[in-house]
Amino acid sequence: MTPLKNQLTWLLAALAGVSLSTTLEAQSAAHDSVPDYVLEGLTVTTTRTSADRTRIPQKIEVISRTQLERSSATNVSEALRELAAIDIIEFPGLLSGVSVRGFRPQYSGTNPRTLVLVDGRPAGTNNLTLLPLSNVERIEILRGPASALYGSSAMGGVINVITRRSTAAIAGRLTGAYGSFDSYETGLSVGGTIGSGFDFNLSGTLLGQGSSYTTGSNRTFGGDSLRRTANGVVTHVPSIGRDSSISFTEYQSRSGAGRVGYSFADGWRVDVSGERYQSDDVENPGDINASYDSRSLKDVSRTSVDALVTGAFARALPTLRIFHTNEETDYFRSPEPPTYVSFSTPVRTEGLQLQTVFGAGPHDVIVGADYISAEARSLSFNEDGTPGTLYSPDSEIRSTALFGQARLGLLGERLIVSGGARLDRVAFETFETPNLTGFTPGTERNIVVSPNIGVRFNATPQIGVYGNYGRAFVTPEAFNVAGYSESRAGTRDAVRLTRGNADLDPERSTTFDAGGVWSSPATGLQVEVTYFDTNVEGRITSQLLPSTGVTLTAAGDTILSTTTYVNVDEARIRGLEGSFSFSPRALQGLRLHASATGILEGEERVGSAGTWQRIKNVADLTVVGGLTYQPAERLDVGISGRYVGERVDSDYVTFFGEILYPEYLVLDASLGTRLSSRYRLGMELRNLTDEDYFEVRGYNLPGRSVRLVGSVEL
């Protein structure tokens, strides 16, 4: 363990010794003036109801609008990397994955282990680079299981992106930026009330990067990757790509969002919104370690529409939401012309959420029903545009669910007890797919029950402790349950079968966490720590069935082998989450903050007889923190950093064994001045120490860069 990592570990332990707490960062723009150490009045919505943070037993942290505007982030992925101590992996070419509490980051598929929402509904994507910040009000992060509220995928936690809803006088902002590597950004956002009960929001962003960037030239910790082969031999893997020019990195994205709301009766309103993201000819330089041309070219798009009706009568608050999202990635056959789209992966997510909140004094109950459908398709094309050969079928996962949650305020609302459960009926279906031979469609169903219970005790307005227990699940891919395909062995009348398992269960987890908060209004100090313990059972893996002699298919072909899917893998994860913020009374305008996640145990076992191995792409310690200082109304400065400890990944060069990534530290700084009440100019310095680092080996990220930014209040 390096000296710095040792110090950081002791710091996290010291925070645990000081107090137990829950992260309570400044919330939305309306609450940014509230000091960090004030616990009351901070409202979150990721629990499917709008509630004061002190009434929620689960751990929720919030990235406010002010924090987003002061950061150098341009999309949700970058914002989480800079402002939250969670695991993120990012590739050049607009692709990233995220996870909470020790699960492996995922950036594709329909069954991630961290659920991403937009305004409380499924985002329809796991790639958070496709979510720009121009229309984002705040980001809420619920850590821990939430399947009792949202169903599948809410195993490690929930990331809820809250968009803007302006109901005051019309106001707007025009922004622009230009920086190193020919990066640029222009954006416009406007919103407010337009009379007769109508209000609206509009935003648009143009964002891009040039054809090359330079990687960093320094390694803060000087370490190399370590390759560990299957027989235990360990070798050093020298750094490749340090202080290099990485070409084929150009992209340009266009995004827009709009919302119109109408209050048509006392307490009743309807909001209709839509989003569109498009980026064509996105260049990915590929793995710099590869001995072949690994560059790729793609188009990516995301479209969503949403209709929301909210109301109030007596003590009930009903809500109805209908949503539809489509994400599509088109991959080109070659990165250089002449080229054509050879493969496309459209994913459609749509559904309905219906719920009612009943309130009775300090108590409230929420009941509701959800319907969610996620359809994944694969399209293949030849050079002349005709359909090409496919290797996976079109499929759909449909979930119909009923849920209920109760929250009781006892002992003068100092003791909060919550609990509930959700019943999901999940249907898996594979469809007849053109140009996919040897495949038979199928349908299967599962029933899943997900309970949770939590307790929070607020001893004083400044001290609170809590505990929470919950079960969560992740559905298998539809093909794992209802699939059937044949792979012909050469020209012989013999095939290898892959068959879904109708008895396959969803992957399940149980999690216990405990934490609390201590704050001091006199000193402006807040400290927190949370312990969590997760066990995952029934993880899904493929299994080769033993041969039973000569067996024939219905067509008379000899079956050489049969592969199916079983629930045998498992995982166990334990860790600590800690944070503090300090706003000294003696120095107005100064704020220090930091948060950390340390994994005490993060292992998975593949197969019932397999050995335990570290979970891939999860750092043993992640720390983010910074300092902001606004000594005068027209001047603000800030510095922030992100430390990522050692991680293990599969060795994609030799294709066996694993590789241990070195730790890294990246620092950013910003300086801003307000020329008047309307005009602001600023400068952002990214990667100050010119760190050579990567989140996946071979995909080194940019070195030191500078960006000039400006904004005009409309």
Coordinates of N, CA and C in Angstrom, one line a residue, residues 480-553:
N480 N -31.2 -15.7 -22.3 CA -30.7 -16.7 -21.3 C -31.9 -17.5 -20.8
V481 N -33.1 -17.0 -20.8 CA -34.3 -17.6 -20.3 C -35.1 -18.4 -21.4
A482 N -35.3 -17.7 -22.5 CA -36.2 -18.2 -23.6 C -35.5 -18.4 -24.9
G483 N -34.2 -18.5 -25.0 CA -33.5 -18.6 -26.2 C -33.3 -20.0 -26.7
Y484 N -33.1 -20.2 -28.0 CA -32.7 -21.5 -28.5 C -32.0 -21.2 -29.9
S485 N -30.7 -21.6 -30.0 CA -30.0 -21.4 -31.3 C -29.1 -22.7 -31.5
E486 N -28.8 -22.8 -32.8 CA -28.0 -23.9 -33.3 C -26.8 -23.3 -34.1
S487 N -25.6 -23.9 -33.8 CA -24.4 -23.5 -34.5 C -23.9 -24.7 -35.2
R488 N -23.8 -24.7 -36.5 CA -23.5 -25.8 -37.3 C -21.9 -26.0 -37.2
A489 N -21.5 -27.2 -37.0 CA -20.1 -27.6 -37.0 C -19.6 -27.9 -38.4
G490 N -19.1 -26.9 -39.0 CA -18.6 -27.2 -40.4 C -19.7 -27.5 -41.3
T491 N -19.4 -28.5 -42.2 CA -20.4 -28.9 -43.2 C -21.1 -30.2 -42.8
R492 N -20.8 -30.7 -41.6 CA -21.3 -31.9 -41.1 C -22.8 -31.7 -40.7
D493 N -23.5 -32.8 -40.6 CA -24.9 -32.7 -40.1 C -24.9 -32.8 -38.6
A494 N -24.1 -31.8 -38.0 CA -24.0 -31.8 -36.6 C -24.0 -30.4 -36.1
V495 N -24.6 -30.1 -34.9 CA -24.7 -28.8 -34.4 C -24.4 -28.7 -32.9
R496 N -24.0 -27.5 -32.5 CA -23.9 -27.2 -31.1 C -25.0 -26.3 -30.7
L497 N -25.7 -26.7 -29.6 CA -26.9 -26.0 -29.2 C -26.6 -25.0 -28.1
T498 N -27.3 -23.9 -28.1 CA -27.4 -23.0 -26.9 C -28.9 -22.9 -26.6
R499 N -29.2 -23.2 -25.4 CA -30.6 -23.3 -25.0 C -30.8 -22.5 -23.7
G500 N -31.9 -21.7 -23.7 CA -32.3 -21.0 -22.5 C -32.8 -21.9 -21.4
N501 N -32.8 -21.4 -20.2 CA -33.2 -22.2 -19.1 C -34.5 -21.5 -18.5
A502 N -35.6 -22.2 -18.7 CA -36.9 -21.6 -18.3 C -37.0 -21.5 -16.8
D503 N -36.1 -22.3 -16.0 CA -36.1 -22.2 -14.6 C -35.1 -21.2 -14.1
L504 N -34.5 -20.5 -14.9 CA -33.5 -19.5 -14.5 C -34.1 -18.4 -13.7
D505 N -33.5 -18.1 -12.6 CA -34.1 -17.1 -11.7 C -33.3 -15.8 -11.9
P506 N -33.9 -14.6 -11.5 CA -33.1 -13.4 -11.5 C -32.0 -13.5 -10.5
E507 N -30.9 -12.7 -10.8 CA -29.9 -12.5 -9.8 C -30.4 -11.7 -8.6
R508 N -30.1 -12.1 -7.4 CA -30.6 -11.5 -6.2 C -29.5 -11.1 -5.3
S509 N -29.8 -10.0 -4.5 CA -28.9 -9.5 -3.5 C -29.6 -9.1 -2.2
T510 N -28.9 -9.2 -1.1 CA -29.4 -8.7 0.1 C -28.3 -7.7 0.6
T511 N -28.8 -6.5 1.1 CA -27.9 -5.5 1.6 C -28.3 -5.0 2.9
F512 N -27.4 -4.8 3.8 CA -27.6 -4.1 5.1 C -26.6 -2.9 5.1
D513 N -27.1 -1.8 5.5 CA -26.2 -0.6 5.7 C -26.6 0.1 7.0
A514 N -25.7 0.9 7.5 CA -25.9 1.7 8.7 C -25.0 2.9 8.7
G515 N -25.6 4.0 9.1 CA -24.9 5.2 9.1 C -25.6 6.3 9.9
G516 N -25.1 7.5 9.8 CA -25.7 8.6 10.5 C -25.0 9.9 10.2
V517 N -25.3 11.0 10.9 CA -24.8 12.3 10.6 C -24.5 13.1 11.8
W518 N -23.4 13.8 11.8 CA -23.1 14.7 12.9 C -22.7 16.0 12.2
S519 N -23.2 17.1 12.7 CA -22.9 18.4 12.2 C -22.8 19.5 13.3
S520 N -22.1 20.5 13.0 CA -21.9 21.6 14.0 C -22.2 22.9 13.4
P521 N -23.3 23.5 13.7 CA -23.6 24.9 13.1 C -22.6 25.9 13.6
A522 N -22.0 25.7 14.8 CA -21.1 26.7 15.3 C -19.8 26.8 14.5
T523 N -19.4 25.6 14.0 CA -18.1 25.6 13.3 C -18.3 25.4 11.8
G524 N -19.5 25.0 11.3 CA -19.7 24.8 9.9 C -19.2 23.5 9.4
L525 N -19.0 22.5 10.3 CA -18.4 21.2 10.0 C -19.5 20.1 10.0
Q526 N -19.5 19.3 9.0 CA -20.3 18.1 8.9 C -19.5 16.9 8.5
V527 N -19.7 15.8 9.2 CA -18.9 14.6 9.0 C -19.9 13.4 8.8
E528 N -19.6 12.4 8.0 CA -20.4 11.3 7.8 C -19.7 10.0 7.5
V529 N -20.3 8.9 7.8 CA -19.7 7.6 7.3 C -20.9 6.6 7.3
T530 N -20.8 5.7 6.4 CA -21.8 4.6 6.2 C -21.1 3.3 6.0
Y531 N -21.5 2.2 6.6 CA -21.0 0.9 6.4 C -22.1 0.1 5.6
F532 N -21.7 -0.6 4.6 CA -22.6 -1.5 3.8 C -22.1 -2.9 3.6
D533 N -23.0 -3.8 3.5 CA -22.6 -5.2 3.4 C -23.6 -5.9 2.4
T534 N -23.1 -6.3 1.3 CA -24.0 -6.9 0.2 C -23.6 -8.3 -0.1
N535 N -24.5 -9.2 -0.2 CA -24.3 -10.6 -0.7 C -25.2 -10.8 -1.9
V536 N -24.6 -11.3 -3.0 CA -25.3 -11.6 -4.2 C -25.3 -13.1 -4.5
E537 N -26.5 -13.6 -4.8 CA -26.6 -15.0 -5.0 C -27.3 -15.2 -6.4
G538 N -27.0 -16.4 -6.9 CA -27.7 -16.8 -8.2 C -27.2 -16.0 -9.4
R539 N -26.0 -15.5 -9.4 CA -25.5 -14.8 -10.6 C -25.4 -15.8 -11.7
I540 N -25.7 -15.3 -12.9 CA -25.9 -16.1 -14.1 C -24.7 -16.4 -14.8
T541 N -24.4 -17.7 -15.2 CA -23.3 -18.0 -16.0 C -23.7 -19.1 -16.9
S542 N -22.9 -19.3 -18.0 CA -23.2 -20.4 -18.9 C -22.7 -21.7 -18.4
Q543 N -23.3 -22.8 -18.8 CA -22.9 -24.1 -18.4 C -22.9 -25.1 -19.6
L544 N -21.9 -25.9 -19.8 CA -21.8 -26.9 -20.8 C -22.3 -28.2 -20.2
L545 N -23.5 -28.7 -20.8 CA -24.1 -29.9 -20.2 C -23.3 -31.1 -20.7
P546 N -23.2 -32.2 -19.9 CA -22.5 -33.4 -20.3 C -23.2 -34.1 -21.4
S547 N -22.4 -34.7 -22.3 CA -23.0 -35.4 -23.4 C -23.6 -36.7 -23.0
T548 N -24.8 -37.0 -23.6 CA -25.5 -38.2 -23.3 C -25.5 -39.2 -24.4
G549 N -24.5 -39.1 -25.2 CA -24.4 -40.0 -26.4 C -24.9 -39.4 -27.6
V550 N -25.4 -40.2 -28.6 CA -25.9 -39.6 -29.8 C -27.3 -39.1 -29.6
T551 N -27.5 -37.8 -29.7 CA -28.8 -37.1 -29.6 C -29.0 -36.3 -30.9
L552 N -30.3 -36.3 -31.4 CA -30.6 -35.7 -32.6 C -31.5 -34.5 -32.4
T553 N -31.4 -33.5 -33.2 CA -32.4 -32.4 -33.2 C -33.7 -32.8 -33.9

